[in-house]
Each structure stands twice: as structure tokens, then as C-alpha cells.
CSV table of C-alpha atoms and ligand atoms in Angstrom, one decimal:
chain,number,residue,atom,x,y,z
A,14,MET,CA,66.7,110.8,102.6
A,15,SER,CA,69.5,112.8,103.2
A,16,LYS,CA,71.4,114.4,99.7
A,17,ALA,CA,74.9,113.6,98.7
A,18,PHE,CA,77.7,115.1,97.3
A,19,TYR,CA,80.8,114.1,95.6
A,20,LEU,CA,84.2,116.9,95.6
A,21,GLU,CA,88.0,116.6,93.5
A,22,THR,CA,90.5,118.3,95.3
A,23,PHE,CA,93.3,119.3,92.5
A,24,GLY,CA,96.1,121.9,92.6
A,25,CYS,CA,97.9,123.2,96.4
A,26,GLN,CA,97.1,123.1,99.7
A,27,MET,CA,95.5,125.9,99.5
A,28,ASN,CA,92.5,124.1,97.4
A,29,VAL,CA,93.1,121.2,100.1
A,30,VAL,CA,92.0,123.9,103.2
A,31,ASP,CA,89.3,125.3,100.7
A,32,SER,CA,87.9,121.9,100.3
A,33,GLU,CA,87.3,121.4,104.2
A,34,GLN,CA,85.2,124.8,104.0
A,35,ILE,CA,83.3,123.6,100.7
A,36,ALA,CA,82.3,119.7,102.8
A,37,ASP,CA,81.4,121.7,105.9
A,38,LEU,CA,79.5,124.5,104.1
A,39,LEU,CA,78.0,121.0,102.1
A,40,GLY,CA,77.5,119.6,105.6
A,41,GLY,CA,75.6,122.3,107.2
A,42,LEU,CA,72.6,122.0,104.1
A,43,GLY,CA,72.4,118.4,104.6
A,44,TYR,CA,74.8,117.0,102.5
A,45,ILE,CA,76.8,114.2,103.0
A,46,GLN,CA,80.1,113.7,101.3
A,47,VAL,CA,80.4,110.4,99.2
A,48,ASP,CA,83.4,108.8,97.3
A,49,SER,CA,82.0,108.2,93.6
A,50,ALA,CA,80.1,110.9,91.2
A,51,GLU,CA,77.4,107.8,90.4
A,52,GLN,CA,76.5,108.2,94.1
A,53,ALA,CA,76.2,112.0,94.4
A,54,ASP,CA,73.1,114.8,93.6
A,55,LEU,CA,76.0,116.7,93.9
A,56,VAL,CA,79.5,116.5,92.2
A,57,LEU,CA,82.2,119.5,92.6
A,58,LEU,CA,85.6,119.4,91.0
A,59,ASN,CA,87.3,122.1,93.1
A,60,THR,CA,90.4,123.2,90.5
A,61,CYS,CA,94.0,124.3,90.0
A,62,SER,CA,95.2,126.3,87.0
A,63,VAL,CA,98.9,127.0,87.5
A,64,ARG,CA,99.8,124.9,84.3
A,65,ASP,CA,97.9,124.2,81.5
A,66,LYS,CA,98.0,120.9,82.1
A,67,ALA,CA,96.7,121.2,85.1
A,68,GLU,CA,93.4,123.2,83.6
A,69,ARG,CA,93.1,120.5,80.6
A,70,ARG,CA,92.5,117.8,83.2
A,71,VAL,CA,89.1,119.8,84.9
A,72,TYR,CA,87.5,120.2,81.5
A,73,GLY,CA,88.3,115.6,80.8
A,74,HIS,CA,86.6,115.0,84.5
A,75,LEU,CA,83.7,117.1,83.6
A,76,GLY,CA,83.5,115.4,79.9
A,77,ARG,CA,83.0,112.4,83.0
A,78,PHE,CA,80.2,113.5,84.5
A,79,LYS,CA,77.8,114.1,81.3
A,80,PRO,CA,76.7,110.5,80.7
A,81,ILE,CA,75.9,110.7,84.5
A,82,LYS,CA,74.2,113.6,83.8
A,83,ASP,CA,72.2,112.7,80.7
A,84,GLN,CA,71.0,109.8,82.5
A,85,ARG,CA,69.8,111.5,85.8
A,86,PRO,CA,68.9,114.9,84.8
A,87,ALA,CA,68.5,116.4,88.5
A,88,LEU,CA,72.3,116.1,89.2
A,89,MET,CA,74.2,119.2,89.7
A,90,ILE,CA,77.4,120.2,88.7
A,91,GLY,CA,79.4,123.2,90.0
A,92,VAL,CA,83.2,123.9,89.8
A,93,GLY,CA,85.4,126.1,92.4
A,94,GLY,CA,88.5,127.2,92.7
A,95,CYS,CA,91.4,128.7,90.4
A,96,VAL,CA,89.9,127.5,87.1
A,97,ALA,CA,86.5,128.7,88.0
A,98,GLN,CA,88.3,132.5,89.8
A,99,GLN,CA,89.9,132.7,86.3
A,100,GLU,CA,86.8,131.4,83.5
A,101,GLY,CA,84.2,132.5,85.3
A,102,GLU,CA,80.9,133.1,82.8
A,103,ARG,CA,82.9,131.4,80.0
A,104,MET,CA,83.2,128.0,81.5
A,105,LEU,CA,79.1,128.3,81.6
A,106,GLU,CA,79.2,129.2,78.1
A,107,LYS,CA,82.1,126.3,77.6
A,108,VAL,CA,80.3,123.5,79.3
A,109,LYS,CA,76.6,123.5,78.7
A,110,TYR,CA,76.0,120.9,81.4
A,111,LEU,CA,77.5,123.2,84.5
A,112,ASP,CA,75.3,124.1,86.5
A,113,PHE,CA,77.5,127.0,88.7
A,114,VAL,CA,81.4,128.1,88.9
A,115,PHE,CA,82.5,129.9,92.4
A,116,GLY,CA,85.8,131.9,92.5
A,117,THR,CA,88.9,131.0,95.3
A,118,HIS,CA,86.8,134.7,96.8
A,119,ASN,CA,83.4,133.2,97.2
A,120,ILE,CA,83.7,129.7,98.7
A,121,HIS,CA,81.1,131.3,101.7
A,122,ARG,CA,78.7,131.9,99.3
A,123,LEU,CA,78.3,128.3,97.6
A,124,PRO,CA,75.1,127.6,99.6
A,125,GLU,CA,73.3,130.2,98.0
A,126,LEU,CA,74.1,128.6,94.3
A,127,VAL,CA,73.6,125.2,95.3
A,128,GLN,CA,70.1,126.1,96.5
A,129,GLN,CA,69.0,128.5,93.8
A,130,VAL,CA,69.7,125.1,91.4
A,131,GLU,CA,68.3,123.4,93.8
A,132,GLU,CA,65.3,124.9,93.5
A,133,ARG,CA,64.8,127.0,90.5
A,134,ARG,CA,67.6,125.5,88.0
A,135,LYS,CA,69.1,128.2,88.0
A,136,ARG,CA,72.4,128.6,87.1
A,137,GLY,CA,75.0,131.1,88.4
A,138,SER,CA,78.7,132.3,88.1
A,139,LEU,CA,80.6,134.7,91.4
A,140,THR,CA,83.8,135.4,91.1
A,141,GLU,CA,84.3,138.7,92.1
A,142,PHE,CA,87.5,139.7,94.6
A,143,LEU,CA,86.7,141.0,98.1
A,144,ASP,CA,88.6,143.2,100.1
A,145,ARG,CA,91.3,142.5,103.0
A,146,ASP,CA,88.6,143.2,105.8
A,147,THR,CA,85.8,141.5,104.3
A,148,ARG,CA,87.9,138.4,103.9
A,149,LEU,CA,89.7,138.5,107.2
A,150,ASP,CA,85.5,139.0,108.5
A,151,LEU,CA,84.3,135.6,106.5
A,152,PHE,CA,87.7,133.6,107.5
A,153,PRO,CA,85.8,130.0,107.9
A,154,GLU,CA,85.6,128.5,111.7
A,155,ARG,CA,88.0,125.1,111.6
A,156,THR,CA,85.8,122.4,112.7
A,157,PHE,CA,87.2,119.0,114.0
A,158,ARG,CA,89.2,116.6,111.8
A,159,ASP,CA,90.2,113.4,113.4
A,160,THR,CA,93.6,113.8,112.2
A,161,VAL,CA,97.6,114.0,114.0
A,162,THR,CA,98.0,116.5,111.1
A,163,ARG,CA,96.5,120.1,109.7
A,164,PHE,CA,97.2,123.0,107.7
A,165,VAL,CA,96.6,126.2,109.4
A,166,THR,CA,96.3,129.2,106.7
A,167,VAL,CA,98.6,132.0,107.8
A,168,MET,CA,98.4,134.4,104.6
A,169,GLN,CA,96.5,134.8,101.4
A,170,GLY,CA,96.7,135.5,98.2
A,171,CYS,CA,99.9,136.9,96.4
A,172,ASP,CA,102.1,139.9,95.4
A,173,ASN,CA,105.0,138.8,93.8
A,174,PHE,CA,103.5,138.3,90.2
A,175,CYS,CA,106.2,135.8,88.9
A,176,SER,CA,106.0,136.4,84.9
A,177,TYR,CA,105.2,133.0,84.7
A,178,CYS,CA,102.7,132.5,87.7
A,179,ILE,CA,98.9,132.7,87.8
A,180,VAL,CA,98.9,132.4,91.1
A,181,PRO,CA,98.4,136.3,92.1
A,182,HIS,CA,95.7,136.4,89.0
A,183,VAL,CA,93.7,133.8,90.4
A,184,ARG,CA,94.3,134.0,94.1
A,185,GLY,CA,94.3,137.9,94.4
A,186,ARG,CA,96.4,140.3,96.6
A,187,GLU,CA,98.1,139.3,99.4
A,188,ILE,CA,96.1,139.2,103.2
A,189,SER,CA,97.7,137.8,106.5
A,190,ARG,CA,95.4,136.9,109.0
A,191,PRO,CA,96.0,138.2,112.7
A,192,SER,CA,98.8,135.9,114.8
A,193,GLY,CA,96.0,136.5,117.3
A,194,GLU,CA,93.9,134.1,115.4
A,195,ILE,CA,96.1,131.9,113.8
A,196,LEU,CA,97.8,131.1,117.7
A,197,ALA,CA,94.5,130.6,118.9
A,198,GLU,CA,93.5,127.8,116.1
A,199,ILE,CA,96.4,126.0,117.0
A,200,ARG,CA,95.9,125.7,120.1
A,201,GLN,CA,92.4,124.4,119.4
A,202,LEU,CA,93.9,121.9,116.7
A,203,VAL,CA,96.3,120.4,119.7
A,204,GLU,CA,93.7,120.3,122.2
A,205,GLN,CA,91.5,118.2,119.4
A,206,GLY,CA,94.7,115.9,119.0
A,207,VAL,CA,96.5,118.1,116.7
A,208,ARG,CA,100.6,117.2,117.0
A,209,GLU,CA,102.0,118.7,113.9
A,210,VAL,CA,100.7,121.9,111.7
A,211,THR,CA,101.9,123.0,108.4
A,212,LEU,CA,101.7,127.0,108.3
A,213,LEU,CA,100.7,127.9,104.9
A,214,GLY,CA,100.6,130.8,102.5
A,215,GLN,CA,102.1,131.5,99.0
A,216,ASN,CA,105.1,133.4,100.6
A,217,VAL,CA,104.4,132.6,104.2
A,218,ASN,CA,107.9,135.2,104.0
A,219,SER,CA,106.2,137.5,103.8
A,220,TYR,CA,103.4,137.4,106.6
A,221,GLY,CA,102.4,140.4,108.2
A,222,ILE,CA,104.9,142.8,106.2
A,223,LYS,CA,102.1,144.6,104.9
A,224,ASP,CA,100.2,145.4,108.1
A,225,PRO,CA,101.7,147.9,110.6
A,226,GLY,CA,102.2,146.6,114.1
A,227,GLU,CA,101.9,142.5,113.1
A,228,ILE,CA,104.7,140.4,114.3
A,229,SER,CA,106.9,138.9,111.8
A,230,PHE,CA,106.7,135.1,110.6
A,231,SER,CA,109.7,134.3,112.1
A,232,GLU,CA,108.0,135.8,115.9
A,233,LEU,CA,104.8,133.7,114.5
A,234,LEU,CA,107.1,130.2,114.5
A,235,ARG,CA,108.5,131.1,117.7
A,236,ARG,CA,104.9,131.4,119.7
A,237,VAL,CA,103.9,128.8,117.5
A,238,ASN,CA,106.5,126.7,119.1
A,239,ALA,CA,105.6,128.0,122.8
A,240,ILE,CA,102.3,126.3,122.5
A,241,ASP,CA,102.5,123.5,124.5
A,242,GLY,CA,101.4,119.9,123.3
A,243,LEU,CA,102.2,120.4,119.7
A,244,GLU,CA,105.0,118.0,118.6
A,245,ARG,CA,105.9,119.7,114.9
A,246,ILE,CA,105.9,122.9,113.0
A,247,ARG,CA,106.2,122.6,109.1
A,248,PHE,CA,105.5,125.5,106.6
A,249,ALA,CA,105.2,126.1,102.7
A,250,THR,CA,106.2,128.0,100.8
A,251,SER,CA,108.9,130.0,101.1
A,252,HIS,CA,109.9,133.1,99.2
A,253,PRO,CA,114.0,133.3,98.6
A,254,LYS,CA,113.6,136.3,98.6
A,255,ASP,CA,111.7,137.1,101.5
A,256,MET,CA,113.8,134.6,103.3
A,257,THR,CA,115.3,136.5,106.9
A,258,ASP,CA,118.4,135.8,108.5
A,259,GLU,CA,116.1,135.7,111.3
A,260,LEU,CA,113.8,133.5,109.6
A,261,ILE,CA,117.2,131.2,108.6
A,262,ASP,CA,117.7,131.1,112.9
A,263,CYS,CA,115.0,129.5,113.6
A,264,PHE,CA,116.1,126.2,112.5
A,265,GLY,CA,118.4,126.4,114.8
A,266,GLU,CA,116.5,127.3,117.2
A,267,LEU,CA,113.2,126.0,117.6
A,268,GLU,CA,113.1,122.0,118.2
A,269,LYS,CA,109.5,121.8,117.0
A,270,LEU,CA,110.1,123.3,113.7
A,271,CYS,CA,111.0,120.7,111.4
A,272,LYS,CA,114.0,120.2,109.8
A,273,HIS,CA,113.2,120.5,106.0
A,274,ILE,CA,112.1,123.0,103.9
A,275,HIS,CA,111.1,123.7,100.8
A,276,LEU,CA,112.7,126.6,98.8
A,277,PRO,CA,111.8,126.8,95.1
A,278,LEU,CA,114.6,127.8,92.8
A,279,GLN,CA,112.6,128.4,89.7
A,280,SER,CA,115.6,129.0,87.5
A,281,GLY,CA,119.8,129.1,88.3
A,282,SER,CA,120.6,131.6,85.8
A,283,ASP,CA,120.5,134.8,86.8
A,284,ARG,CA,119.3,136.4,83.4
A,285,ILE,CA,116.3,133.9,83.5
A,286,LEU,CA,115.7,135.0,87.2
A,287,LYS,CA,115.2,138.6,86.0
A,288,LEU,CA,112.9,137.8,83.3
A,289,MET,CA,111.0,135.8,85.9
A,290,ASN,CA,110.8,138.3,88.0
A,291,ARG,CA,112.2,136.5,90.6
A,292,GLY,CA,114.2,139.3,92.3
A,293,TYR,CA,117.1,137.3,93.8
A,294,THR,CA,120.3,136.0,92.4
A,295,ALA,CA,121.7,132.7,92.1
A,296,ALA,CA,124.7,133.6,94.6
A,297,ASP,CA,121.5,134.7,96.5
A,298,TYR,CA,120.3,132.1,96.9
A,299,LEU,CA,123.0,129.6,97.6
A,300,ASN,CA,124.0,131.9,100.2
A,301,LYS,CA,120.5,131.6,101.9
A,302,VAL,CA,121.1,127.6,101.5
A,303,ALA,CA,124.5,127.8,103.0
A,304,ARG,CA,123.3,129.9,105.7
A,305,LEU,CA,120.2,127.2,106.1
A,306,LYS,CA,122.8,124.5,106.5
A,307,SER,CA,125.8,126.0,108.8
A,308,VAL,CA,122.7,126.5,111.4
A,309,CYS,CA,120.7,123.4,111.5
A,310,PRO,CA,123.6,120.9,109.5
A,311,GLU,CA,120.7,118.1,109.3
A,312,ILE,CA,118.3,120.5,107.5
A,313,ARG,CA,117.1,118.9,103.8
A,314,LEU,CA,116.1,120.8,101.0
A,315,THR,CA,113.4,120.3,98.5
A,316,THR,CA,112.1,122.4,95.4
A,317,ASP,CA,110.7,124.0,92.2
A,318,ILE,CA,112.3,124.7,89.0
A,319,ILE,CA,111.0,125.7,85.7
A,320,VAL,CA,112.8,124.3,82.1
A,321,GLY,CA,111.9,125.8,79.1
A,322,PHE,CA,111.3,129.2,79.9
A,323,PRO,CA,111.1,131.3,77.2
A,324,GLY,CA,114.7,132.3,76.0
A,325,GLU,CA,116.3,129.5,78.2
A,326,ALA,CA,120.1,128.8,76.5
A,327,GLU,CA,121.9,126.2,77.0
A,328,GLU,CA,124.1,128.2,79.5
A,329,ASP,CA,121.1,129.0,81.4
A,330,PHE,CA,120.1,125.2,81.4
A,331,LEU,CA,123.7,124.8,82.8
A,332,ALA,CA,123.6,126.9,85.6
A,333,THR,CA,120.5,125.9,87.0
A,334,LEU,CA,122.1,122.1,86.8
A,335,ASP,CA,125.1,124.0,88.5
A,336,VAL,CA,122.8,125.0,91.6
A,337,VAL,CA,121.1,121.6,91.2
A,338,LYS,CA,124.3,119.8,92.5
A,339,GLN,CA,125.3,122.3,94.8
A,340,VAL,CA,122.4,122.2,97.0
A,341,GLU,CA,121.7,118.7,96.5
A,342,TYR,CA,118.0,118.6,97.7
A,343,ALA,CA,116.3,115.7,98.7
A,344,ASP,CA,113.2,116.1,96.0
A,345,ALA,CA,112.5,118.8,93.1
A,346,TYR,CA,109.7,119.2,91.2
A,347,THR,CA,110.6,120.3,87.9
A,348,PHE,CA,108.3,121.8,85.4
A,349,LEU,CA,107.5,122.5,81.8
A,350,PHE,CA,107.2,125.7,81.6
A,351,SER,CA,103.7,126.0,79.9
A,352,PRO,CA,102.0,129.5,78.9
A,353,ARG,CA,99.3,130.9,81.2
A,354,GLU,CA,97.0,133.7,79.5
A,355,GLY,CA,97.1,137.0,81.2
A,356,THR,CA,100.7,136.8,82.8
A,357,ALA,CA,103.6,138.5,81.7
A,358,ALA,CA,105.6,135.6,80.3
A,359,ALA,CA,103.1,134.0,78.5
A,360,ASN,CA,104.0,136.7,75.4
A,361,PHE,CA,107.7,136.4,75.8
A,362,SER,CA,109.1,134.8,73.0
A,363,ASP,CA,110.6,131.5,72.7
A,364,ASP,CA,112.5,130.2,70.0
A,365,GLN,CA,113.3,126.7,71.8
A,366,SER,CA,111.7,123.7,70.3
A,367,SER,CA,109.7,120.9,72.4
A,368,MET,CA,111.9,118.4,72.1
A,369,GLN,CA,115.2,120.4,73.3
A,370,LYS,CA,112.8,121.7,76.6
A,371,GLN,CA,112.6,117.7,76.8
A,372,GLU,CA,115.7,116.7,76.5
A,373,ARG,CA,116.5,119.4,78.8
A,374,PHE,CA,114.1,118.2,81.5
A,375,ASP,CA,115.0,114.5,81.2
A,376,ARG,CA,119.1,115.5,82.3
A,377,LEU,CA,117.9,117.5,84.9
A,378,LEU,CA,115.5,114.6,86.1
A,379,ALA,CA,118.5,112.6,86.0
A,380,VAL,CA,121.2,114.5,87.9
A,381,GLN,CA,118.0,115.2,90.8
A,382,GLN,CA,117.5,111.3,90.8
A,383,HIS,CA,121.1,110.5,91.5
A,384,ASN,CA,120.5,113.4,94.5
A,385,SER,CA,117.4,111.9,96.0
A,386,SER,CA,118.8,108.1,96.0
A,387,VAL,CA,122.1,109.3,97.7
A,388,ALA,CA,119.7,111.8,100.1
A,389,TRP,CA,117.3,108.8,101.3
A,390,ARG,CA,119.7,105.7,101.3
A,391,ALA,CA,121.4,107.7,103.9
A,392,ASP,CA,118.6,107.2,106.3
A,393,LEU,CA,118.8,103.4,105.9
A,394,ASP,CA,119.4,101.5,109.2
A,395,THR,CA,118.8,104.7,111.2
A,396,VAL,CA,116.8,105.2,113.7
A,397,GLN,CA,114.5,107.9,112.8
A,398,SER,CA,111.4,109.8,115.4
A,399,ILE,CA,108.3,109.1,113.6
A,400,LEU,CA,105.4,111.3,114.5
A,401,VAL,CA,102.3,108.4,114.1
A,402,GLU,CA,99.6,109.6,111.7
A,403,GLY,CA,97.4,106.8,110.9
A,404,SER,CA,96.8,103.4,110.1
A,405,SER,CA,98.8,102.6,106.1
A,406,LYS,CA,96.9,102.0,103.5
A,407,GLN,CA,99.8,99.1,102.8
A,408,GLY,CA,97.9,96.7,105.0
A,409,GLN,CA,96.5,95.3,108.0
A,410,GLY,CA,98.3,96.8,111.3
A,411,GLN,CA,100.3,98.7,109.4
A,412,LEU,CA,101.1,102.3,110.7
A,413,PHE,CA,102.7,105.2,108.6
A,414,GLY,CA,104.2,108.6,109.8
A,415,ARG,CA,106.9,111.2,108.6
A,416,THR,CA,110.6,111.3,109.4
A,417,THR,CA,111.6,115.2,110.2
A,418,TRP,CA,112.3,115.8,106.7
A,419,ASN,CA,108.5,115.2,105.5
A,420,ARG,CA,109.5,111.0,104.6
A,421,VAL,CA,106.9,108.7,104.4
A,422,VAL,CA,107.4,105.6,106.8
A,423,ASN,CA,105.3,102.8,106.9
A,424,PHE,CA,105.8,100.2,110.0
A,425,ALA,CA,103.8,97.7,111.9
A,426,GLY,CA,102.5,98.6,114.9
A,427,PRO,CA,99.1,99.2,117.6
A,428,GLU,CA,96.8,101.6,116.8
A,429,THR,CA,97.6,103.1,120.5
A,430,LEU,CA,100.6,105.3,118.7
A,431,ILE,CA,98.6,106.8,116.7
A,432,GLY,CA,99.4,111.1,117.7
A,433,GLN,CA,102.3,109.6,119.3
A,434,THR,CA,106.2,110.7,118.6
A,435,VAL,CA,107.9,106.6,118.3
A,436,PRO,CA,111.6,105.5,117.3
A,437,VAL,CA,111.7,103.6,113.8
A,438,LYS,CA,114.4,101.9,112.3
A,439,ILE,CA,115.0,102.5,108.7
A,440,ILE,CA,115.1,98.8,107.1
A,441,LYS,CA,114.2,99.6,103.3
A,442,VAL,CA,114.0,102.6,101.0
A,443,MET,CA,112.0,103.2,98.1
A,444,THR,CA,110.8,105.5,95.5
A,445,ASN,CA,108.2,107.5,97.4
A,446,SER,CA,108.4,106.6,100.7
A,447,ASN,CA,110.6,103.7,103.8
A,448,LEU,CA,109.5,100.7,105.5
A,449,GLY,CA,110.6,100.7,108.9
A,450,GLU,CA,110.1,98.4,112.3
A,451,LEU,CA,110.0,100.1,115.6
A,452,ALA,CA,112.6,100.5,117.6
A,453,HIS,CA,112.9,100.1,121.2
A,454,GLN,CA,113.5,103.2,123.3
B,508,LIG,N1,103.4,130.1,96.0
B,508,LIG,C1,104.8,128.9,95.5
B,508,LIG,C2,104.4,128.4,94.4
B,508,LIG,C3,103.1,128.5,93.4
B,508,LIG,S1,102.8,127.4,92.4
B,508,LIG,C4,105.9,129.7,95.2
B,508,LIG,O1,106.3,130.4,95.2
B,508,LIG,O2,106.7,128.8,95.2
B,508,LIG,C5,104.0,125.8,92.4
B,508,LIG,C6,104.8,126.1,91.1
B,508,LIG,O3,104.7,125.3,89.8
B,508,LIG,C7,106.1,127.0,91.4
B,508,LIG,O4,107.1,126.8,92.3
B,508,LIG,C8,106.3,127.0,90.0
B,508,LIG,O5,107.6,125.7,89.8
B,508,LIG,C9,105.6,126.3,89.2
B,508,LIG,N2,104.8,126.9,87.8
B,508,LIG,C10,104.1,128.2,88.5
B,508,LIG,N3,102.9,128.6,86.9
B,508,LIG,C11,103.9,127.9,86.3
B,508,LIG,C12,103.9,128.4,84.7
B,508,LIG,N4,103.6,128.9,84.2
B,508,LIG,N5,104.5,127.1,83.9
B,508,LIG,C13,105.2,125.7,84.9
B,508,LIG,N6,105.1,125.6,86.2
B,508,LIG,C14,104.7,126.6,86.8
B,509,LIG,FE1,103.1,132.2,91.8
B,509,LIG,FE2,105.6,133.9,92.4
B,509,LIG,FE3,103.5,134.0,94.0
B,509,LIG,FE4,104.7,132.3,94.0
B,509,LIG,S1,105.7,133.9,94.8
B,509,LIG,S2,102.6,132.3,94.1
B,509,LIG,S3,105.8,131.5,92.1
B,509,LIG,S4,103.9,135.0,91.4
B,510,LIG,FE1,97.2,125.5,91.6
B,510,LIG,FE2,96.0,127.1,92.4
B,510,LIG,FE3,97.6,126.6,94.0
B,510,LIG,S1,96.4,127.6,90.9
B,510,LIG,S2,98.7,125.8,92.6
B,510,LIG,S3,95.4,125.3,92.7
B,510,LIG,S4,96.5,128.4,93.9
């Protein structure tokens, strides 16, 4: 009988890509993937530690597996990802029924960890960081997935050390993949039926900067744009300080590049931006937005904002609201500041009450909800090009795809359309998605 694993993934797209590698490695050990812990011989969590809430969820989830393990002591439990990287051995001490922990640079050694538990019930933890060359040598091959869209890693890690952020501590230093490899991988994916790629990195704008002779991120985009059979390109995430004019121009020049950019603002106050170590002012940010809108008038922006950063005063918060009003983001992901152990901001003094922070958070949300509804309602009764990604969860005969702005649209149509770009008239706008109907070409 074959063995089964259950895998849950938290956090950002980096973890989604890592989970593909985890699934492939376990497949190599003879494991098949199942969708509940109850059916599994091995349970894995791929974790995120970006905010305290995310980290607490890991312990909450592990708690859910304990009764299963009490009943079935042979069950193996492992934790990977950013919490694993940060906690390492400490996790094994805290959670007695946990079998192994593997950090963000040690996914390739998962088979060893699993086998030593299978054979000798030996617990283990691997969290060493690898150097650049070893990491590039170990880059996993992409295996076939029957999907229209795929993530493609272009760089890993982060050198920015924004004062609030755990990512550089849990993902290590920035490493860019050679452009030749990235392009070959995308060509291979397109041959397998992929029509849209999202180029991934914590800060794609600094792609290649540390590698003499490597092309810039804008040049990489141009070369990806030239790949026959590919329909759409997206990328995430962009750091405003590293967004060059050349990259902005790509939005006016490259027909496959979607007209959407996620450009984290974090704060609209120069004083707070400085404390955050972001490397730009609100005026720098607004200038880049103005250039983006001038080269590509249809572009829509989304952003991340932190409310309640240590020392944030009412005037700092008002400066953030002001930028939000000016940019008119289509969506904003807003977070309450969460101190992370080991980051600079965790030690900054803070005199705001949690009530004050929550009140500001709610005010920001109200402004953004208004902006979002204006942005999305503008699509009502228009016809949009939709890349059909698959059958919708909504029900029988329903398909789903996205607009260039990354908005999900559900509509009725035959499955033969999956992988094609079709015109769809938007007939209803809802909070998180739109409803459409096929329009005649
Ligand atoms: N590399 C990406 C984002 C990584 S984390 C970038 O640079 O934009 C995703 C978002 O989580 C961040 O943009 C930030 O808004 C938020 N975040 C990160 N650390 C946080 C913290 N300590 N408290 C609250 N929000 C945080
Ligand atoms: Fe974190 Fe800043 Fe790096 Fe983004 S750029 S991952 S926010 S340190
Ligand atoms: Fe979370 Fe790690 Fe991504 S901390 S946001 S999963 S890099």
C-alpha cells in the first residue's frame, strides 16, 4: 500500500513554489498527496512568520494534529518554511510530538529527514543557510502541473532589511537565478501548456544587480515577452526604491505584461518610511506612480500598508491616508504592525494604544473600500479579455479566469476554452470577484 502525505501551505507565493518541490520530493519517496491529516502517514506544514498571528496559527494547527498522533503514534509530523527556519531545534523542544523541522534552504534534504523518522524514529532539525553557488546548483527542476498559470522564481532572499521585516532573517541573502535558466524554464512551461507566468522574488526589481554581466529585470521582462505561445506576464514583488524608469517603460511597451502592479507603500509619512528603512519618500513614490500612469493609463495598482508602526502619530497616519487617496489603489492589504523578534523595529519604543491603532486601521479600511469599489465597478458592462484558467468552484459549467488587473471573473462556458483568452462581458461586480458572460468576438 502506498504512503500518504498531507501538506498545508501558509504565507506568500515563495511558499507555494516551495510546496511544489516538497510534493515532488515526497512523490519520489512513494508518497501520494491526500487532502486530510486523518488519511495521512505524514503531515507537513509549510509556515510563515511575517506576523505574530501567522506564527501563532502554526502552533494552533499543530495542536489539531496531536489527537490524531495520540491515536496513531506512527503518524509523522514535520514543519518547514519560515517559522521552521527561525525556530529550528526550539520547535522540537516546544512541541514534543513533532518529528522534524526543515528550514527554507533545506527542502532538498527533506527525504533524509523523513527516512530517519520512518526507519529509526529519529527526530531532526535542519536550518543551515546555503551559500549562493550551492543554492543555485540545487535549484529544483520544474515538474509538470496541469495549469494555465505558474509561478517562476527569479530571485530568492532579501537584502533590504526593512526594520519591521523578518523575511531577510528567514530567507537569507538575495540570490538571482541566471537569466538563461529562467528563460529556458518558461519556454518549457509554455510547451506544457502554461499561458501566464508570474515572476517571483521578494524584490524582483533588484534582479541581477549583484551579478556582473547579468541582464536587468526590465531586459528579462523583454526577453520573456518575446517567448512564443506565452500570453501574459506578471511579477511580484516590486520595491519602489529599485523601480527604474526602464522598468516603468515596460508597461507601455510589452504587450504581454499585465496592466497591474503591486507596489507596497507601507507608509505615506517620510518620517516613518525612514524608520522603516524603506529608502524612498512619499514624493518619490508618487512620482513613480505618476510615471506608471502616464506610460500606461489603464494600469491599476495594489499595495501593502502597515498601520501602527512604533511612534506613528496622527499626522503620519494622515500622510498615509493622503497617498492612498491620491493613488486610488484597486486593492490594499493593510496590516497592524507586529513586532518580530530579531528585527530592528521590535525594539523601537511605542506609545500608541492598541485601540488607537485599531481605530486608524478601520479609517484606512473605509477609504480603501471606497477606492476598491470605484475601481472594480468601473468594469461593469465592459468586455474584458479573460485568460481562462479552469473550471470554477462556483458550480457546473462555470469557468474562471482573470482580467489583466488580476480580478477573478466567473462565467459559463465549455471546458475547451481553458487556456484560451476570450472576451467576457462583466455583468455583476462582487466584493472579491466578478460575474461575466461570454461575449461574441
Ligand atoms: N517582499 C515583499 C513583502 C514581504 S511581506 C515586499 O517587500 O513588499 C508582505 C507584507 O507584510 C509587507 O509588504 C508588509 O506590509 C507586511 N509586513 C511585513 N512585516 C510586517 C510586520 N512586522 N508587521 C506587520 N506587517 C508586516
Ligand atoms: Fe521585507 Fe523589505 Fe525585504 Fe520586502 S523588501 S521582504 S518588506 S525586508
Ligand atoms: Fe511569510 Fe516567509 Fe513569505 S515569512 S511572507 S512565507 S517569505
